[in-house]
Amino acid sequence: MINENLLNKIPQSYWLESTGRTNYPTLNEDIDVDVLIIGGGMVGLLTAYQLKGQVAKLTIIEAERIVESTTAHTTAKITSQHGLIYHKLISKLGRNLAEQYAQANELAIGHIKEIIDENKIDCDFETQAAYIYTQDEKYLKQIQAEVEAAQSLGIQAEFVDEIPFPMEVRAGMVFKNQAQFHPRKFLLDLAQIVHKNGVQIYEKTRAIELEEGYKRYVITTDKGSRILADKVIIASQYPFYNKKSMYYGRIYVERSYILAVKAKEDYPGGMYINAEDPPRSLRSLPTEDGELILVVGENHKPGQSEDTNGHYLNLLNFAQDLFTVEAVPYRWSTQDCLTLDGIPYVGQYASDTPNLYVATGFGKWGMTNSMVSSMILSDLINEGKSPFAEVYDPSRKTIAASAKNFLIQNADVAVQLIEGKLSSTEKDVSLKPGEAIIIEIDGEKVGTFKDEEGELHLVNITCTHMGCELKWNKAERSWDCPCHGSRFTYDGDIIQGPAVKPLSFDRDVNTIKKLINENF
């Protein structure tokens, strides 16, 4: 019964369901600003908070509504424990850069708490310990090495050989004084604070073009308005601007899945993630209706999973092995940008763009890395330098060590691009309400979704970003790009970039619908 109820519900994030919606205005006129932040998520709002009072004209534009995209679909673990990363950083980058990364993320935890305390923000902030564990013997030495590396960098890390769940654990480690919170409660209050301090916030205002002028930038929006800015920060998760630095070749995207389950047992406290694949993560979630447990995992690239609902079922099976699951009131998925070497790109967009900045590639660790980004970006804008800029530098020379990963990720993009153009479409398929198929009409592939009222929704499934063919996501009812992660509704509207243009369908819709109804 839980399985049936789970899949019958449209995925919905608890963070969105438990908070109100914003209604900041849309930008419909040309403006002139000192600093423009593109993206109204955690990076954008924290950077505006850091810069408030120091920049005369500071503006944020958001393509949809603020804090409704990536930040509203996170697991919201505020931790410097980013998988088994510190031993790797020391061995590949050296102790100096590893210390920069560790110190920045440890400071970020404290800075988030300081902002919450100073502004008396009620956002369910709780100090928690963060654990990595393994059930696989081959990870034992890696975890031992990671404990030593973390300790050498000043992190309170300890080796453990058990965790409070009914599973056999080979090894584990714990970071003390980490945290969790409700990201939208935190950021919606933060938005009000910066807005009252003179920061202009515009929603439903998508940046679609950026032009470099003499010392200034011109940004054009989807409403036709133009923004003239001295400095620009691209904080839109995946950079929409492609003309320099080839970010589309230096970033790859993964989706993962989240269940919020109600269990008979009390949750023992702490935040947990395993070291091996498939990934599994746990944390508590306090709600007005009692405690829930977030069960997270199941990574794959967008558009590269045959059955997206199956990932939710896999997480449910994992949860039922640990708890007596009584209900699953919420489920949702999330999408993360990852870099070639595992370290985000934060700083100057390119070496020759001194007033254009970017923050992207946080992997699964967006809470502390968003705070770190705001620290770096505000320092660069105000002082021209930051103590953490070197390790996060988007133009860092150490990326060359990840050349193998560059070839792997971009070979996959090429395969998806070619296969999408050559793959055959479905034939003799009965199209039921809630289902979608791809059909070919006069050589054009048409994405066709039938809603519960029997109405057909047609789109051209060629991604408007770089021309890859989209795949249907059954669980989220979206068209997803297997190359760079753009996502669209079944009507063709943008859910997630880097695409800046919606899908179109330029054929005679009524004639095509009649043809489809007769044949499918």
Short mmCIF file of C-alpha atoms in Angstrom, two decimals:
data_model
loop_
_atom_site.label_atom_id
_atom_site.label_comp_id
_atom_site.label_asym_id
_atom_site.label_seq_id
_atom_site.Cartn_x
_atom_site.Cartn_y
_atom_site.Cartn_z
CA MET A 1 0.00 0.00 0.00
CA ILE A 2 2.85 2.43 0.80
CA ASN A 3 4.36 1.70 -2.60
CA GLU A 4 1.13 2.54 -4.41
CA ASN A 5 0.51 5.72 -2.42
CA LEU A 6 4.11 6.81 -2.94
CA LEU A 7 3.97 6.64 -6.73
CA ASN A 8 0.46 8.07 -7.01
CA LYS A 9 1.56 11.37 -5.47
CA ILE A 10 3.25 14.01 -7.58
CA PRO A 11 6.68 14.71 -5.98
CA GLN A 12 6.62 17.72 -3.66
CA SER A 13 9.42 19.21 -1.57
CA TYR A 14 8.66 19.60 2.14
CA TRP A 15 10.64 22.84 2.17
CA LEU A 16 8.22 24.32 -0.38
CA GLU A 17 5.09 22.78 1.11
CA SER A 18 5.82 24.14 4.60
CA THR A 19 6.50 27.78 3.60
CA GLY A 20 4.66 30.58 1.84
CA ARG A 21 5.35 31.91 -1.64
CA THR A 22 7.07 35.15 -2.54
CA ASN A 23 5.77 37.87 -4.82
CA TYR A 24 8.61 40.22 -5.68
CA PRO A 25 8.03 42.26 -8.88
CA THR A 26 9.16 41.43 -12.40
CA LEU A 27 11.66 43.75 -14.05
CA ASN A 28 10.00 45.41 -17.03
CA GLU A 29 12.28 48.40 -17.55
CA ASP A 30 15.94 49.14 -18.14
CA ILE A 31 18.03 49.79 -15.03
CA ASP A 32 21.60 50.75 -14.11
CA VAL A 33 23.23 49.06 -11.09
CA ASP A 34 26.60 48.71 -9.39
CA VAL A 35 26.34 44.95 -8.74
CA LEU A 36 23.91 42.51 -10.34
CA ILE A 37 23.41 39.04 -8.87
CA ILE A 38 21.83 36.55 -11.27
CA GLY A 39 20.10 33.89 -9.20
CA GLY A 40 17.91 34.19 -6.11
CA GLY A 41 19.01 31.03 -4.30
CA MET A 42 21.28 30.58 -1.32
CA VAL A 43 24.42 31.99 -2.97
CA GLY A 44 22.65 35.05 -4.30
CA LEU A 45 20.91 35.96 -1.05
CA LEU A 46 23.91 35.29 1.19
CA THR A 47 26.16 37.36 -1.08
CA ALA A 48 23.62 40.20 -1.03
CA TYR A 49 23.59 39.96 2.76
CA GLN A 50 27.39 40.19 2.89
CA LEU A 51 27.39 43.18 0.53
CA LYS A 52 24.44 45.10 2.00
CA GLY A 53 25.41 48.60 3.02
CA GLN A 54 28.65 48.40 1.03
CA VAL A 55 27.19 48.66 -2.49
CA ALA A 56 24.89 51.56 -3.39
CA LYS A 57 22.87 49.83 -6.11
CA LEU A 58 22.64 46.06 -5.60
CA THR A 59 20.06 44.00 -7.49
CA ILE A 60 19.08 40.32 -7.60
CA ILE A 61 17.17 38.84 -10.53
CA GLU A 62 15.61 35.37 -10.41
CA ALA A 63 14.23 33.44 -13.38
CA GLU A 64 11.25 32.08 -11.39
CA ARG A 65 10.64 32.69 -7.67
CA ILE A 66 13.49 33.04 -5.18
CA VAL A 67 14.55 29.94 -3.22
CA GLU A 68 12.31 27.60 -5.21
CA SER A 69 14.87 25.77 -7.33
CA THR A 70 17.96 23.91 -6.09
CA THR A 71 17.90 25.35 -2.55
CA ALA A 72 14.30 24.21 -2.09
CA HIS A 73 15.17 20.61 -3.00
CA THR A 74 18.29 20.10 -0.89
CA THR A 75 18.75 17.87 2.16
CA ALA A 76 19.98 20.99 4.01
CA LYS A 77 22.93 19.44 5.84
CA ILE A 78 25.30 22.19 6.99
CA THR A 79 28.55 20.28 7.11
CA SER A 80 32.22 20.38 6.18
CA GLN A 81 32.09 16.60 5.75
CA HIS A 82 31.94 16.31 1.97
CA GLY A 83 32.51 12.61 1.49
CA LEU A 84 36.05 11.22 1.63
CA ILE A 85 37.63 14.42 0.33
CA TYR A 86 40.38 15.71 2.65
CA HIS A 87 42.95 12.95 2.19
CA LYS A 88 42.45 13.35 -1.56
CA LEU A 89 42.88 17.14 -1.39
CA ILE A 90 46.13 16.86 0.57
CA SER A 91 47.58 14.28 -1.81
CA LYS A 92 46.51 16.03 -5.04
CA LEU A 93 46.60 19.74 -4.18
CA GLY A 94 48.92 19.96 -1.20
CA ARG A 95 48.30 20.88 2.42
CA ASN A 96 47.92 24.63 1.85
CA LEU A 97 44.93 24.35 -0.51
CA ALA A 98 43.41 21.51 1.52
CA GLU A 99 43.57 23.76 4.61
CA GLN A 100 41.87 26.56 2.68
CA TYR A 101 38.99 24.28 1.76
CA ALA A 102 38.63 22.82 5.26
CA GLN A 103 38.85 26.17 7.04
CA ALA A 104 36.41 27.84 4.66
CA ASN A 105 33.73 25.20 5.18
CA GLU A 106 34.24 25.02 8.94
CA LEU A 107 33.91 28.81 9.11
CA ALA A 108 30.79 28.63 6.95
CA ILE A 109 28.96 26.56 9.59
CA GLY A 110 29.68 29.19 12.21
CA HIS A 111 28.79 32.10 9.92
CA ILE A 112 25.39 30.61 9.10
CA LYS A 113 24.65 30.25 12.82
CA GLU A 114 25.83 33.83 13.46
CA ILE A 115 23.42 35.18 10.82
CA ILE A 116 20.58 33.14 12.33
CA ASP A 117 21.35 34.32 15.87
CA GLU A 118 21.94 37.98 14.99
CA ASN A 119 18.65 38.23 13.09
CA LYS A 120 16.65 35.86 15.33
CA ILE A 121 15.63 33.69 12.37
CA ASP A 122 13.43 30.72 13.29
CA CYS A 123 14.58 28.04 10.84
CA ASP A 124 14.81 24.78 12.85
CA PHE A 125 18.60 25.09 13.16
CA GLU A 126 20.05 22.17 15.13
CA THR A 127 23.64 21.21 15.89
CA GLN A 128 24.27 17.62 14.79
CA ALA A 129 27.17 15.23 14.35
CA ALA A 130 27.86 14.12 10.76
CA TYR A 131 28.89 10.52 10.05
CA ILE A 132 30.37 8.66 7.09
CA TYR A 133 30.10 4.88 7.35
CA THR A 134 30.80 1.85 5.20
CA GLN A 135 29.64 -1.74 5.07
CA ASP A 136 32.40 -2.60 2.61
CA GLU A 137 35.80 -3.75 3.91
CA LYS A 138 37.67 -2.06 1.05
CA TYR A 139 36.76 1.41 2.41
CA LEU A 140 38.32 0.74 5.84
CA LYS A 141 41.77 2.15 5.00
CA GLN A 142 40.22 5.13 3.17
CA ILE A 143 38.17 6.09 6.22
CA GLN A 144 41.18 5.71 8.53
CA ALA A 145 43.21 7.95 6.20
CA GLU A 146 40.36 10.47 6.03
CA VAL A 147 40.15 10.72 9.82
CA GLU A 148 43.87 11.46 10.03
CA ALA A 149 43.68 13.98 7.18
CA ALA A 150 40.69 15.82 8.68
CA GLN A 151 42.30 15.96 12.12
CA SER A 152 45.52 17.33 10.62
CA LEU A 153 43.49 20.15 9.06
CA GLY A 154 41.92 21.13 12.39
CA ILE A 155 38.56 19.38 12.03
CA GLN A 156 37.08 17.56 15.04
CA ALA A 157 37.00 14.10 13.45
CA GLU A 158 36.96 10.68 15.11
CA PHE A 159 36.97 7.06 13.97
CA VAL A 160 33.86 5.02 14.90
CA ASP A 161 33.05 1.35 14.39
CA GLU A 162 29.27 1.49 14.78
CA ILE A 163 26.24 3.68 14.15
CA PRO A 164 22.81 3.46 15.84
CA PHE A 165 21.00 1.56 13.07
CA PRO A 166 20.34 -2.17 12.55
CA MET A 167 23.17 -2.71 10.06
CA GLU A 168 26.67 -4.13 10.24
CA VAL A 169 29.25 -1.38 9.80
CA ARG A 170 32.90 -2.05 8.91
CA ALA A 171 34.15 1.45 9.71
CA GLY A 172 33.03 5.02 10.09
CA MET A 173 34.01 8.54 11.09
CA VAL A 174 32.23 11.44 12.74
CA PHE A 175 32.62 15.21 12.46
CA LYS A 176 31.43 17.04 15.58
CA ASN A 177 29.53 20.37 15.67
CA GLN A 178 27.89 20.19 12.26
CA ALA A 179 24.26 21.27 11.70
CA GLN A 180 20.96 21.04 9.83
CA PHE A 181 18.11 23.52 9.26
CA HIS A 182 15.09 24.52 7.15
CA PRO A 183 16.67 26.32 4.16
CA ARG A 184 13.60 28.25 2.99
CA LYS A 185 12.71 29.54 6.45
CA PHE A 186 16.27 30.83 6.71
CA LEU A 187 16.53 32.33 3.23
CA LEU A 188 13.05 33.86 2.95
CA ASP A 189 13.75 35.82 6.13
CA LEU A 190 17.18 36.74 4.77
CA ALA A 191 15.55 38.02 1.56
CA GLN A 192 13.30 40.32 3.59
CA ILE A 193 16.30 41.62 5.52
CA VAL A 194 18.35 42.50 2.43
CA HIS A 195 15.30 43.94 0.68
CA LYS A 196 14.62 46.26 3.62
CA ASN A 197 18.27 47.32 3.40
CA GLY A 198 17.83 48.54 -0.17
CA VAL A 199 18.61 45.43 -2.25
CA GLN A 200 16.20 45.23 -5.19
CA ILE A 201 14.80 41.75 -5.88
CA TYR A 202 13.09 40.92 -9.17
CA GLU A 203 11.37 37.58 -9.81
CA LYS A 204 10.16 36.02 -13.07
CA THR A 205 13.11 37.81 -14.69
CA ARG A 206 15.39 35.44 -16.58
CA ALA A 207 18.79 36.56 -17.86
CA ILE A 208 19.15 35.31 -21.43
CA GLU A 209 22.15 37.23 -22.75
CA LEU A 210 25.27 38.89 -21.39
CA GLU A 211 27.37 41.33 -23.40
CA GLU A 212 30.76 42.64 -22.39
CA GLY A 213 31.14 46.36 -22.91
CA TYR A 214 33.87 48.84 -22.06
CA LYS A 215 34.31 48.21 -18.29
CA ARG A 216 30.60 47.38 -17.90
CA TYR A 217 28.20 44.55 -18.72
CA VAL A 218 24.80 44.56 -20.38
CA ILE A 219 22.38 41.79 -19.40
CA THR A 220 19.23 41.23 -21.44
CA THR A 221 16.24 39.51 -19.82
CA ASP A 222 13.45 37.41 -21.28
CA LYS A 223 11.11 40.39 -20.81
CA GLY A 224 13.28 42.53 -23.09
CA SER A 225 14.60 44.74 -20.30
CA ARG A 226 18.31 45.55 -20.15
CA ILE A 227 20.50 45.86 -17.07
CA LEU A 228 23.71 47.88 -17.18
CA ALA A 229 26.06 46.72 -14.40
CA ASP A 230 29.59 47.42 -13.18
CA LYS A 231 29.93 43.96 -11.68
CA VAL A 232 27.94 40.76 -12.31
CA ILE A 233 27.72 37.57 -10.24
CA ILE A 234 26.32 34.49 -11.99
CA ALA A 235 24.77 32.44 -9.17
CA SER A 236 22.22 30.49 -11.20
CA GLN A 237 23.59 27.02 -10.25
CA TYR A 238 24.58 26.18 -13.85
CA PRO A 239 26.01 29.24 -15.66
CA PHE A 240 23.71 30.44 -18.45
CA TYR A 241 26.59 32.31 -20.15
CA ASN A 242 28.59 30.07 -22.52
CA LYS A 243 30.87 32.32 -24.53
CA LYS A 244 33.98 31.86 -22.37
CA SER A 245 35.70 29.22 -20.24
CA MET A 246 33.61 26.27 -21.55
CA TYR A 247 31.73 25.66 -18.30
CA TYR A 248 29.46 23.25 -20.19
CA GLY A 249 32.54 21.04 -20.64
CA ARG A 250 33.79 21.47 -17.06
CA ILE A 251 30.54 20.72 -15.21
CA TYR A 252 28.41 17.59 -15.18
CA VAL A 253 25.03 17.12 -13.56
CA GLU A 254 23.51 14.42 -11.36
CA ARG A 255 20.04 13.86 -10.00
CA SER A 256 19.28 12.22 -6.66
CA TYR A 257 16.12 11.40 -4.73
CA ILE A 258 14.65 12.11 -1.31
CA LEU A 259 11.92 10.49 0.77
CA ALA A 260 10.53 12.05 3.96
CA VAL A 261 9.27 9.03 5.91
CA LYS A 262 7.29 8.71 9.12
CA ALA A 263 8.62 5.83 11.23
CA LYS A 264 7.40 4.08 14.34
CA GLU A 265 10.86 4.31 15.89
CA ASP A 266 12.46 7.49 17.24
CA TYR A 267 15.34 8.77 15.15
CA PRO A 268 18.64 8.46 17.10
CA GLY A 269 20.08 11.83 16.03
CA GLY A 270 22.97 12.67 13.74
CA MET A 271 23.38 12.94 9.97
CA TYR A 272 24.67 9.92 8.05
CA ILE A 273 26.00 9.06 4.61
CA ASN A 274 27.70 5.93 3.31
CA ALA A 275 31.04 5.85 1.52
CA GLU A 276 30.12 3.36 -1.21
CA ASP A 277 27.60 3.17 -4.05
CA PRO A 278 24.69 3.37 -4.24
CA PRO A 279 24.70 6.45 -1.99
CA ARG A 280 22.44 6.52 1.05
CA SER A 281 21.98 9.46 3.41
CA LEU A 282 19.86 10.02 6.55
CA ARG A 283 18.85 12.96 8.73
CA SER A 284 15.90 13.92 10.90
CA LEU A 285 13.24 16.44 9.86
CA PRO A 286 11.21 18.15 12.61
CA THR A 287 7.71 19.18 11.44
CA GLU A 288 4.53 20.48 13.04
CA ASP A 289 3.07 16.99 12.67
CA GLY A 290 5.99 15.23 14.31
CA GLU A 291 9.40 13.97 13.31
CA LEU A 292 10.12 12.67 9.82
CA ILE A 293 13.29 11.07 8.49
CA LEU A 294 14.94 12.14 5.23
CA VAL A 295 16.20 9.15 3.24
CA VAL A 296 18.37 10.23 0.32
CA GLY A 297 20.34 8.70 -2.54
CA GLU A 298 20.15 7.06 -6.01
CA ASN A 299 22.38 9.19 -8.24
CA HIS A 300 22.18 9.30 -12.03
CA LYS A 301 22.60 11.86 -14.80
CA PRO A 302 19.45 13.71 -15.94
CA GLY A 303 17.65 11.94 -18.77
CA GLN A 304 19.70 8.78 -18.25
CA SER A 305 17.37 6.62 -16.16
CA GLU A 306 14.70 4.39 -17.66
CA ASP A 307 12.49 4.39 -14.55
CA THR A 308 12.82 7.43 -12.31
CA ASN A 309 10.07 6.13 -10.01
CA GLY A 310 12.21 3.07 -9.34
CA HIS A 311 14.72 5.23 -7.48
CA TYR A 312 12.08 6.24 -4.95
CA LEU A 313 11.16 2.59 -4.45
CA ASN A 314 14.81 1.68 -3.87
CA LEU A 315 15.01 4.30 -1.12
CA LEU A 316 11.77 3.02 0.39
CA ASN A 317 13.19 -0.51 0.54
CA PHE A 318 16.31 0.85 2.27
CA ALA A 319 14.18 2.79 4.77
CA GLN A 320 12.04 -0.28 5.53
CA ASP A 321 15.19 -2.28 6.34
CA LEU A 322 16.01 0.25 9.08
CA PHE A 323 12.63 1.49 10.32
CA THR A 324 9.00 0.54 10.61
CA VAL A 325 7.79 2.95 7.92
CA GLU A 326 4.22 4.08 8.55
CA ALA A 327 3.88 6.69 5.79
CA VAL A 328 5.80 8.71 3.19
CA PRO A 329 4.15 12.15 3.22
CA TYR A 330 6.75 13.79 0.95
CA ARG A 331 9.11 12.82 -1.84
CA TRP A 332 11.16 14.96 -4.19
CA SER A 333 14.30 14.94 -6.28
CA THR A 334 17.21 17.31 -6.62
CA GLN A 335 19.83 18.18 -9.19
CA ASP A 336 23.47 19.02 -8.50
CA CYS A 337 26.31 20.41 -10.61
CA LEU A 338 29.67 18.71 -10.09
CA THR A 339 33.12 19.86 -11.17
CA LEU A 340 35.93 17.79 -12.63
CA ASP A 341 38.03 17.81 -9.45
CA GLY A 342 35.23 17.95 -6.86
CA ILE A 343 35.91 21.55 -5.80
CA PRO A 344 33.41 24.30 -6.74
CA TYR A 345 34.25 27.09 -9.18
CA VAL A 346 33.94 30.37 -7.26
CA GLY A 347 35.53 33.65 -8.27
CA GLN A 348 36.30 35.41 -11.55
CA TYR A 349 34.29 33.82 -14.37
CA ALA A 350 37.43 33.85 -16.55
CA SER A 351 40.94 35.23 -16.18
CA ASP A 352 40.09 38.16 -18.48
CA THR A 353 36.72 39.10 -16.90
CA PRO A 354 37.75 41.05 -13.77
CA ASN A 355 34.21 42.17 -12.89
CA LEU A 356 32.30 39.05 -13.88
CA TYR A 357 32.05 36.36 -11.19
CA VAL A 358 30.61 32.88 -10.91
CA ALA A 359 29.69 30.36 -8.20
CA THR A 360 28.85 26.85 -9.38
CA GLY A 361 29.67 23.16 -9.02
CA PHE A 362 28.87 22.55 -5.33
CA GLY A 363 28.22 18.85 -5.82
CA LYS A 364 26.10 17.53 -2.95
CA TRP A 365 27.40 20.13 -0.49
CA GLY A 366 25.63 23.36 -1.32
CA MET A 367 24.91 24.67 2.17
CA THR A 368 28.45 25.40 3.36
CA ASN A 369 29.77 26.01 -0.15
CA SER A 370 27.05 28.64 -0.72
CA MET A 371 28.18 30.41 2.44
CA VAL A 372 31.82 30.12 1.37
CA SER A 373 30.91 31.52 -2.06
CA SER A 374 29.33 34.58 -0.47
CA MET A 375 32.45 35.10 1.64
CA ILE A 376 34.77 34.84 -1.37
CA LEU A 377 32.65 36.95 -3.72
CA SER A 378 32.07 39.75 -1.23
CA ASP A 379 35.81 39.82 -0.43
CA LEU A 380 36.74 39.95 -4.13
CA ILE A 381 34.28 42.77 -4.81
CA ASN A 382 35.22 44.82 -1.75
CA GLU A 383 38.93 44.09 -1.39
CA GLY A 384 40.04 42.38 -4.59
CA LYS A 385 41.26 39.28 -2.73
CA SER A 386 40.07 36.48 -0.44
CA PRO A 387 41.95 34.03 1.80
CA PHE A 388 40.02 31.16 0.17
CA ALA A 389 40.10 32.31 -3.45
CA GLU A 390 42.99 30.12 -4.60
CA VAL A 391 41.48 26.71 -3.93
CA TYR A 392 38.10 27.74 -5.42
CA ASP A 393 39.54 29.69 -8.38
CA PRO A 394 37.59 28.75 -11.55
CA SER A 395 40.80 29.19 -13.57
CA ARG A 396 42.98 27.14 -11.20
CA LYS A 397 45.78 25.21 -12.83
CA THR A 398 45.15 22.17 -10.62
CA ILE A 399 42.10 21.30 -12.74
CA ALA A 400 44.54 19.90 -15.31
CA ALA A 401 44.99 16.90 -13.02
CA SER A 402 41.35 16.02 -13.77
CA ALA A 403 41.86 15.70 -17.53
CA LYS A 404 40.73 12.05 -17.44
CA ASN A 405 37.40 13.04 -15.86
CA PHE A 406 37.03 15.79 -18.49
CA LEU A 407 37.31 13.21 -21.26
CA ILE A 408 34.89 10.80 -19.56
CA GLN A 409 32.18 13.41 -18.93
CA ASN A 410 32.39 15.01 -22.37
CA ALA A 411 32.49 11.65 -24.14
CA ASP A 412 29.19 10.89 -22.41
CA VAL A 413 27.72 14.18 -23.66
CA ALA A 414 28.78 13.31 -27.22
CA VAL A 415 27.21 9.85 -26.96
CA GLN A 416 23.93 11.31 -25.70
CA LEU A 417 23.89 13.94 -28.44
CA ILE A 418 24.44 11.37 -31.21
CA GLU A 419 22.16 8.67 -29.79
CA GLY A 420 19.37 11.19 -29.34
CA LYS A 421 19.50 12.06 -33.03
CA LEU A 422 19.64 8.44 -34.20
CA SER A 423 17.38 6.59 -31.74
CA SER A 424 14.10 5.25 -33.02
CA THR A 425 10.80 6.51 -31.65
CA GLU A 426 8.12 4.37 -30.06
CA LYS A 427 5.50 2.69 -32.19
CA ASP A 428 2.22 0.95 -31.48
CA VAL A 429 2.07 2.32 -27.93
CA SER A 430 -1.19 2.98 -26.13
CA LEU A 431 -0.81 6.45 -24.62
CA LYS A 432 -2.64 6.56 -21.27
CA PRO A 433 -3.33 9.60 -19.08
CA GLY A 434 -0.20 10.55 -17.16
CA GLU A 435 2.10 9.02 -19.77
CA ALA A 436 4.37 10.42 -22.46
CA ILE A 437 5.94 9.12 -25.67
CA ILE A 438 8.20 10.45 -28.40
CA ILE A 439 6.79 10.20 -31.91
CA GLU A 440 8.25 11.23 -35.24
CA ILE A 441 6.23 13.36 -37.64
CA ASP A 442 7.81 14.32 -40.97
CA GLY A 443 11.27 13.76 -39.52
CA GLU A 444 10.63 15.85 -36.38
CA LYS A 445 10.60 14.23 -32.94
CA VAL A 446 7.60 15.34 -30.93
CA GLY A 447 7.33 14.87 -27.18
CA THR A 448 3.73 14.00 -26.40
CA PHE A 449 2.21 13.93 -22.92
CA LYS A 450 -1.42 13.07 -22.13
CA ASP A 451 -2.81 14.60 -18.94
CA GLU A 452 -5.56 13.15 -16.70
CA GLU A 453 -8.25 14.96 -18.72
CA GLY A 454 -7.00 13.36 -21.92
CA GLU A 455 -5.51 16.60 -23.27
CA LEU A 456 -2.29 16.25 -25.30
CA HIS A 457 0.72 18.49 -24.68
CA LEU A 458 3.22 18.66 -27.55
CA VAL A 459 6.80 19.95 -27.62
CA ASN A 460 9.82 19.79 -29.86
CA ILE A 461 12.21 17.71 -27.73
CA THR A 462 15.44 19.28 -28.99
CA CYS A 463 17.01 21.09 -26.03
CA THR A 464 17.29 24.84 -26.63
CA HIS A 465 20.67 24.93 -24.86
CA MET A 466 22.94 22.95 -27.19
CA GLY A 467 20.63 20.74 -29.23
CA CYS A 468 20.59 17.42 -27.34
CA GLU A 469 17.43 15.32 -27.52
CA LEU A 470 15.40 15.34 -24.30
CA LYS A 471 14.22 12.27 -22.38
CA TRP A 472 10.97 11.84 -20.45
CA ASN A 473 11.17 11.84 -16.65
CA LYS A 474 8.19 9.77 -15.51
CA ALA A 475 8.40 10.58 -11.82
CA GLU A 476 8.66 14.38 -12.17
CA ARG A 477 6.68 14.61 -15.44
CA SER A 478 9.36 16.63 -17.16
CA TRP A 479 11.53 16.56 -20.28
CA ASP A 480 15.17 16.30 -19.16
CA CYS A 481 18.39 16.90 -21.09
CA PRO A 482 20.91 14.04 -20.78
CA CYS A 483 23.80 16.30 -21.84
CA HIS A 484 23.81 19.35 -19.55
CA GLY A 485 20.77 18.90 -17.30
CA SER A 486 18.24 21.45 -18.57
CA ARG A 487 14.70 20.47 -17.62
CA PHE A 488 11.34 21.51 -19.07
CA THR A 489 7.68 21.05 -18.18
CA TYR A 490 5.48 18.96 -20.48
CA ASP A 491 4.31 22.29 -21.95
CA GLY A 492 7.91 23.29 -22.70
CA ASP A 493 8.52 25.89 -19.97
CA ILE A 494 11.97 25.91 -18.35
CA ILE A 495 12.22 24.18 -14.97
CA GLN A 496 16.00 24.28 -14.72
CA GLY A 497 18.83 25.74 -16.81
CA PRO A 498 21.30 26.20 -18.37
CA ALA A 499 18.71 26.60 -21.16
CA VAL A 500 17.31 30.14 -21.37
CA LYS A 501 14.65 29.52 -24.02
CA PRO A 502 11.54 27.33 -23.62
CA LEU A 503 10.69 24.49 -25.97
CA SER A 504 8.55 25.37 -28.96
CA PHE A 505 6.16 23.54 -31.28
CA ASP A 506 5.58 25.33 -34.55
CA ARG A 507 3.35 22.82 -36.34
CA ASP A 508 -0.44 22.83 -36.77
CA VAL A 509 -1.25 21.60 -33.24
CA ASN A 510 -4.85 20.53 -33.89
CA THR A 511 -3.91 18.46 -36.94
CA ILE A 512 -1.06 16.77 -35.08
CA LYS A 513 -3.26 16.05 -32.04
CA LYS A 514 -5.86 14.44 -34.26
CA LEU A 515 -3.19 12.27 -35.88
CA ILE A 516 -1.85 11.20 -32.47
CA ASN A 517 -5.29 10.40 -31.07
CA GLU A 518 -6.03 8.24 -34.11
CA ASN A 519 -2.79 6.28 -33.82
CA PHE A 520 -2.00 6.22 -30.11
#
